Amino acid sequence: MLARARDTFGARAAEAYTAYEEARPGARPVDVLMDLIGDDLFRMPGIDLAERRAARGRPVWAYQFDLPTPAHGGRLGAAHCLELPFVFDNFDKWSQAPFLAGLDPRIRDGLAGAVHASWISFIRTGDPNHRPMPDWPRYERGSRTTMSLDSVTGTVDDLAGYWRRLHRPTAR
């Protein structure tokens, strides 16, 4: 784990490991490693894009899909691409998807309705806000507001603050 963390955090690898471990109480080392890799491959490039667009005054709405898959006892968290059937609200096309098996249908259908309506609103108007979704402010560099899409949907500020504080790019 520390060897991989050094690729991203250099001399601050041990500090980064501790921060990731504290962010997920009870995590096994492999869970911490997966969080770090997920951030490195997906979250941070997405946040970098949002930062660049916001710096240019372009409208940005950021989200993070946080609903965990029940697969493997939930240890995988919100797996990559799990949001796709929620975006398109077409679970009938995903009947063989093992990561969806065991989701509470009320949570699944409620979240799918909100996510799908947000995407449709964004496509039609350039703004994902709609009723009854909670207010979804733009992503601004001062607040870094991000919508957390989960069984309870709401906004969080500076989603990657701990990562940003620890990250010092190293030569690869």
PDB file of C-alpha atoms in Angstrom:
ATOM      1  CA  MET A   1       0.000   0.000   0.000  1.00  0.00           C
ATOM      2  CA  LEU A   2       2.711   2.491   0.940  1.00  0.00           C
ATOM      3  CA  ALA A   3       4.690   1.739  -2.204  1.00  0.00           C
ATOM      4  CA  ARG A   4       1.621   2.607  -4.317  1.00  0.00           C
ATOM      5  CA  ALA A   5       0.889   5.679  -2.190  1.00  0.00           C
ATOM      6  CA  ARG A   6       4.441   6.901  -2.845  1.00  0.00           C
ATOM      7  CA  ASP A   7       3.657   6.964  -6.582  1.00  0.00           C
ATOM      8  CA  THR A   8       1.067   9.649  -5.880  1.00  0.00           C
ATOM      9  CA  PHE A   9       2.138  11.300  -2.625  1.00  0.00           C
ATOM     10  CA  GLY A  10       5.922  10.870  -2.593  1.00  0.00           C
ATOM     11  CA  ALA A  11       7.429  11.369   0.855  1.00  0.00           C
ATOM     12  CA  ARG A  12       3.961  12.020   2.298  1.00  0.00           C
ATOM     13  CA  ALA A  13       2.738   8.479   1.555  1.00  0.00           C
ATOM     14  CA  ALA A  14       2.402   7.461   5.224  1.00  0.00           C
ATOM     15  CA  GLU A  15       0.477  10.659   6.007  1.00  0.00           C
ATOM     16  CA  ALA A  16      -1.791  10.029   3.022  1.00  0.00           C
ATOM     17  CA  TYR A  17      -2.419   6.449   4.119  1.00  0.00           C
ATOM     18  CA  THR A  18      -3.452   7.682   7.568  1.00  0.00           C
ATOM     19  CA  ALA A  19      -5.805  10.297   6.073  1.00  0.00           C
ATOM     20  CA  TYR A  20      -7.444   7.713   3.809  1.00  0.00           C
ATOM     21  CA  GLU A  21      -7.715   5.236   6.667  1.00  0.00           C
ATOM     22  CA  GLU A  22      -9.359   7.850   8.921  1.00  0.00           C
ATOM     23  CA  ALA A  23     -11.800   8.758   6.136  1.00  0.00           C
ATOM     24  CA  ARG A  24     -13.064   5.147   6.117  1.00  0.00           C
ATOM     25  CA  PRO A  25     -13.132   3.774   9.694  1.00  0.00           C
ATOM     26  CA  GLY A  26     -12.566   0.034   9.852  1.00  0.00           C
ATOM     27  CA  ALA A  27     -11.092  -0.126   6.356  1.00  0.00           C
ATOM     28  CA  ARG A  28      -8.694  -2.888   5.503  1.00  0.00           C
ATOM     29  CA  PRO A  29      -5.426  -1.909   3.792  1.00  0.00           C
ATOM     30  CA  VAL A  30      -6.830  -3.122   0.454  1.00  0.00           C
ATOM     31  CA  ASP A  31      -9.865  -0.823   0.938  1.00  0.00           C
ATOM     32  CA  VAL A  32      -7.577   2.150   1.563  1.00  0.00           C
ATOM     33  CA  LEU A  33      -5.585   1.212  -1.541  1.00  0.00           C
ATOM     34  CA  MET A  34      -8.751   1.034  -3.656  1.00  0.00           C
ATOM     35  CA  ASP A  35      -9.863   4.457  -2.364  1.00  0.00           C
ATOM     36  CA  LEU A  36      -6.503   5.945  -3.274  1.00  0.00           C
ATOM     37  CA  ILE A  37      -6.491   4.365  -6.740  1.00  0.00           C
ATOM     38  CA  GLY A  38     -10.111   5.423  -7.346  1.00  0.00           C
ATOM     39  CA  ASP A  39      -9.255   8.997  -6.423  1.00  0.00           C
ATOM     40  CA  ASP A  40      -6.140   8.957  -8.583  1.00  0.00           C
ATOM     41  CA  LEU A  41      -7.912   7.543 -11.653  1.00  0.00           C
ATOM     42  CA  PHE A  42     -11.396   9.072 -11.425  1.00  0.00           C
ATOM     43  CA  ARG A  43     -12.153  11.622  -8.708  1.00  0.00           C
ATOM     44  CA  MET A  44      -9.124  13.892  -9.023  1.00  0.00           C
ATOM     45  CA  PRO A  45      -9.171  14.158 -12.839  1.00  0.00           C
ATOM     46  CA  GLY A  46     -12.883  15.028 -12.608  1.00  0.00           C
ATOM     47  CA  ILE A  47     -12.237  17.625  -9.933  1.00  0.00           C
ATOM     48  CA  ASP A  48      -9.329  19.060 -11.926  1.00  0.00           C
ATOM     49  CA  LEU A  49     -11.686  19.510 -14.903  1.00  0.00           C
ATOM     50  CA  ALA A  50     -14.302  21.189 -12.688  1.00  0.00           C
ATOM     51  CA  GLU A  51     -11.617  23.472 -11.224  1.00  0.00           C
ATOM     52  CA  ARG A  52     -10.386  24.542 -14.657  1.00  0.00           C
ATOM     53  CA  ARG A  53     -13.905  25.253 -15.941  1.00  0.00           C
ATOM     54  CA  ALA A  54     -14.871  27.155 -12.772  1.00  0.00           C
ATOM     55  CA  ALA A  55     -11.665  29.215 -12.987  1.00  0.00           C
ATOM     56  CA  ARG A  56     -12.746  30.306 -16.476  1.00  0.00           C
ATOM     57  CA  GLY A  57     -16.184  31.317 -15.212  1.00  0.00           C
ATOM     58  CA  ARG A  58     -17.903  28.417 -16.962  1.00  0.00           C
ATOM     59  CA  PRO A  59     -20.930  26.889 -15.210  1.00  0.00           C
ATOM     60  CA  VAL A  60     -20.106  23.586 -13.514  1.00  0.00           C
ATOM     61  CA  TRP A  61     -22.272  21.220 -11.509  1.00  0.00           C
ATOM     62  CA  ALA A  62     -20.354  18.362  -9.910  1.00  0.00           C
ATOM     63  CA  TYR A  63     -21.703  15.131  -8.488  1.00  0.00           C
ATOM     64  CA  GLN A  64     -20.400  11.994  -6.893  1.00  0.00           C
ATOM     65  CA  PHE A  65     -22.405   8.789  -7.023  1.00  0.00           C
ATOM     66  CA  ASP A  66     -22.128   7.406  -3.479  1.00  0.00           C
ATOM     67  CA  LEU A  67     -24.705   4.600  -3.341  1.00  0.00           C
ATOM     68  CA  PRO A  68     -22.753   1.420  -2.532  1.00  0.00           C
ATOM     69  CA  THR A  69     -23.353  -1.791  -4.390  1.00  0.00           C
ATOM     70  CA  PRO A  70     -24.592  -4.604  -2.132  1.00  0.00           C
ATOM     71  CA  ALA A  71     -22.238  -6.980  -4.000  1.00  0.00           C
ATOM     72  CA  HIS A  72     -19.386  -8.470  -1.972  1.00  0.00           C
ATOM     73  CA  GLY A  73     -20.978  -7.331   1.272  1.00  0.00           C
ATOM     74  CA  GLY A  74     -20.789  -3.680   0.232  1.00  0.00           C
ATOM     75  CA  ARG A  75     -16.979  -3.626   0.459  1.00  0.00           C
ATOM     76  CA  LEU A  76     -16.682  -2.161  -3.051  1.00  0.00           C
ATOM     77  CA  GLY A  77     -18.649   0.954  -2.180  1.00  0.00           C
ATOM     78  CA  ALA A  78     -20.013   2.854  -5.162  1.00  0.00           C
ATOM     79  CA  ALA A  79     -18.313   0.927  -7.938  1.00  0.00           C
ATOM     80  CA  HIS A  80     -17.226   2.548 -11.196  1.00  0.00           C
ATOM     81  CA  CYS A  81     -20.124   2.839 -13.702  1.00  0.00           C
ATOM     82  CA  LEU A  82     -22.733   1.824 -11.113  1.00  0.00           C
ATOM     83  CA  GLU A  83     -24.554   5.102 -11.794  1.00  0.00           C
ATOM     84  CA  LEU A  84     -25.316   4.266 -15.438  1.00  0.00           C
ATOM     85  CA  PRO A  85     -28.653   2.487 -14.904  1.00  0.00           C
ATOM     86  CA  PHE A  86     -29.644   5.350 -12.580  1.00  0.00           C
ATOM     87  CA  VAL A  87     -28.776   7.954 -15.214  1.00  0.00           C
ATOM     88  CA  PHE A  88     -30.858   6.220 -17.861  1.00  0.00           C
ATOM     89  CA  ASP A  89     -33.447   4.804 -15.420  1.00  0.00           C
ATOM     90  CA  ASN A  90     -33.532   1.553 -17.360  1.00  0.00           C
ATOM     91  CA  PHE A  91     -32.989  -1.218 -14.820  1.00  0.00           C
ATOM     92  CA  ASP A  92     -34.782  -3.690 -17.084  1.00  0.00           C
ATOM     93  CA  LYS A  93     -31.739  -3.524 -19.392  1.00  0.00           C
ATOM     94  CA  TRP A  94     -29.408  -4.345 -16.476  1.00  0.00           C
ATOM     95  CA  SER A  95     -31.176  -7.435 -15.100  1.00  0.00           C
ATOM     96  CA  GLN A  96     -27.974  -9.496 -15.215  1.00  0.00           C
ATOM     97  CA  ALA A  97     -25.748  -6.852 -13.560  1.00  0.00           C
ATOM     98  CA  PRO A  98     -24.437  -8.415 -10.339  1.00  0.00           C
ATOM     99  CA  PHE A  99     -23.617  -5.057  -8.739  1.00  0.00           C
ATOM    100  CA  LEU A 100     -27.319  -4.117  -8.779  1.00  0.00           C
ATOM    101  CA  ALA A 101     -28.584  -7.348  -7.191  1.00  0.00           C
ATOM    102  CA  GLY A 102     -29.941  -6.780  -3.720  1.00  0.00           C
ATOM    103  CA  LEU A 103     -30.545  -3.017  -3.938  1.00  0.00           C
ATOM    104  CA  ASP A 104     -33.640  -1.920  -2.047  1.00  0.00           C
ATOM    105  CA  PRO A 105     -36.136  -1.186  -4.869  1.00  0.00           C
ATOM    106  CA  ARG A 106     -37.489   1.926  -3.100  1.00  0.00           C
ATOM    107  CA  ILE A 107     -34.002   3.425  -2.792  1.00  0.00           C
ATOM    108  CA  ARG A 108     -33.035   2.296  -6.303  1.00  0.00           C
ATOM    109  CA  ASP A 109     -36.166   3.713  -7.940  1.00  0.00           C
ATOM    110  CA  GLY A 110     -36.172   6.946  -5.928  1.00  0.00           C
ATOM    111  CA  LEU A 111     -32.529   7.680  -6.690  1.00  0.00           C
ATOM    112  CA  ALA A 112     -32.941   6.683 -10.349  1.00  0.00           C
ATOM    113  CA  GLY A 113     -35.859   9.089 -10.725  1.00  0.00           C
ATOM    114  CA  ALA A 114     -33.842  11.965  -9.230  1.00  0.00           C
ATOM    115  CA  VAL A 115     -30.643  11.234 -11.180  1.00  0.00           C
ATOM    116  CA  HIS A 116     -32.439  10.689 -14.486  1.00  0.00           C
ATOM    117  CA  ALA A 117     -34.485  13.882 -14.059  1.00  0.00           C
ATOM    118  CA  SER A 118     -31.294  15.832 -13.266  1.00  0.00           C
ATOM    119  CA  TRP A 119     -29.634  14.640 -16.450  1.00  0.00           C
ATOM    120  CA  ILE A 120     -32.736  15.411 -18.511  1.00  0.00           C
ATOM    121  CA  SER A 121     -32.964  18.874 -16.935  1.00  0.00           C
ATOM    122  CA  PHE A 122     -29.288  19.497 -17.675  1.00  0.00           C
ATOM    123  CA  ILE A 123     -29.697  18.390 -21.292  1.00  0.00           C
ATOM    124  CA  ARG A 124     -32.756  20.612 -21.780  1.00  0.00           C
ATOM    125  CA  THR A 125     -31.691  23.711 -19.830  1.00  0.00           C
ATOM    126  CA  GLY A 126     -27.983  23.468 -18.995  1.00  0.00           C
ATOM    127  CA  ASP A 127     -28.883  23.205 -15.279  1.00  0.00           C
ATOM    128  CA  PRO A 128     -29.502  19.913 -13.408  1.00  0.00           C
ATOM    129  CA  ASN A 129     -31.857  21.435 -10.824  1.00  0.00           C
ATOM    130  CA  HIS A 130     -35.446  20.184 -10.723  1.00  0.00           C
ATOM    131  CA  ARG A 131     -38.103  19.487  -8.160  1.00  0.00           C
ATOM    132  CA  PRO A 132     -38.113  17.637  -5.784  1.00  0.00           C
ATOM    133  CA  MET A 133     -34.299  17.357  -5.902  1.00  0.00           C
ATOM    134  CA  PRO A 134     -32.482  19.393  -3.231  1.00  0.00           C
ATOM    135  CA  ASP A 135     -30.942  22.634  -4.470  1.00  0.00           C
ATOM    136  CA  TRP A 136     -27.794  21.872  -6.466  1.00  0.00           C
ATOM    137  CA  PRO A 137     -25.538  24.948  -6.497  1.00  0.00           C
ATOM    138  CA  ARG A 138     -22.852  25.385  -9.091  1.00  0.00           C
ATOM    139  CA  TYR A 139     -19.370  24.152  -8.356  1.00  0.00           C
ATOM    140  CA  GLU A 140     -17.319  27.237  -7.467  1.00  0.00           C
ATOM    141  CA  ARG A 141     -13.681  27.297  -6.449  1.00  0.00           C
ATOM    142  CA  GLY A 142     -14.584  28.902  -3.113  1.00  0.00           C
ATOM    143  CA  SER A 143     -17.025  26.225  -1.954  1.00  0.00           C
ATOM    144  CA  ARG A 144     -16.447  23.305  -4.339  1.00  0.00           C
ATOM    145  CA  THR A 145     -20.058  22.208  -3.774  1.00  0.00           C
ATOM    146  CA  THR A 146     -20.711  18.690  -5.044  1.00  0.00           C
ATOM    147  CA  MET A 147     -23.991  16.747  -5.080  1.00  0.00           C
ATOM    148  CA  SER A 148     -23.710  13.407  -3.301  1.00  0.00           C
ATOM    149  CA  LEU A 149     -26.100  10.959  -4.973  1.00  0.00           C
ATOM    150  CA  ASP A 150     -26.981   8.298  -2.423  1.00  0.00           C
ATOM    151  CA  SER A 151     -29.955   6.897  -0.512  1.00  0.00           C
ATOM    152  CA  VAL A 152     -30.077  10.412   0.970  1.00  0.00           C
ATOM    153  CA  THR A 153     -29.102  12.995  -1.638  1.00  0.00           C
ATOM    154  CA  GLY A 154     -27.559  16.311  -0.668  1.00  0.00           C
ATOM    155  CA  THR A 155     -24.605  18.601  -1.204  1.00  0.00           C
ATOM    156  CA  VAL A 156     -21.157  18.423   0.326  1.00  0.00           C
ATOM    157  CA  ASP A 157     -18.390  21.004   0.177  1.00  0.00           C
ATOM    158  CA  ASP A 158     -14.801  20.415  -0.946  1.00  0.00           C
ATOM    159  CA  LEU A 159     -15.172  16.700  -1.503  1.00  0.00           C
ATOM    160  CA  ALA A 160     -11.473  16.177  -2.102  1.00  0.00           C
ATOM    161  CA  GLY A 161     -10.056  18.670   0.399  1.00  0.00           C
ATOM    162  CA  TYR A 162      -8.012  16.025   2.221  1.00  0.00           C
ATOM    163  CA  TRP A 163      -6.592  14.793  -1.084  1.00  0.00           C
ATOM    164  CA  ARG A 164      -5.719  18.284  -2.227  1.00  0.00           C
ATOM    165  CA  ARG A 165      -3.945  19.033   1.079  1.00  0.00           C
ATOM    166  CA  LEU A 166      -1.841  15.873   0.817  1.00  0.00           C
ATOM    167  CA  HIS A 167      -1.155  15.793  -2.883  1.00  0.00           C
ATOM    168  CA  ARG A 168       2.161  16.931  -4.168  1.00  0.00           C
ATOM    169  CA  PRO A 169       2.723  15.630  -7.672  1.00  0.00           C
ATOM    170  CA  THR A 170       5.813  13.500  -7.973  1.00  0.00           C
ATOM    171  CA  ALA A 171       7.812  12.547 -11.023  1.00  0.00           C
ATOM    172  CA  ARG A 172       6.648   9.211 -12.342  1.00  0.00           C
TER     173      ARG A 172
END
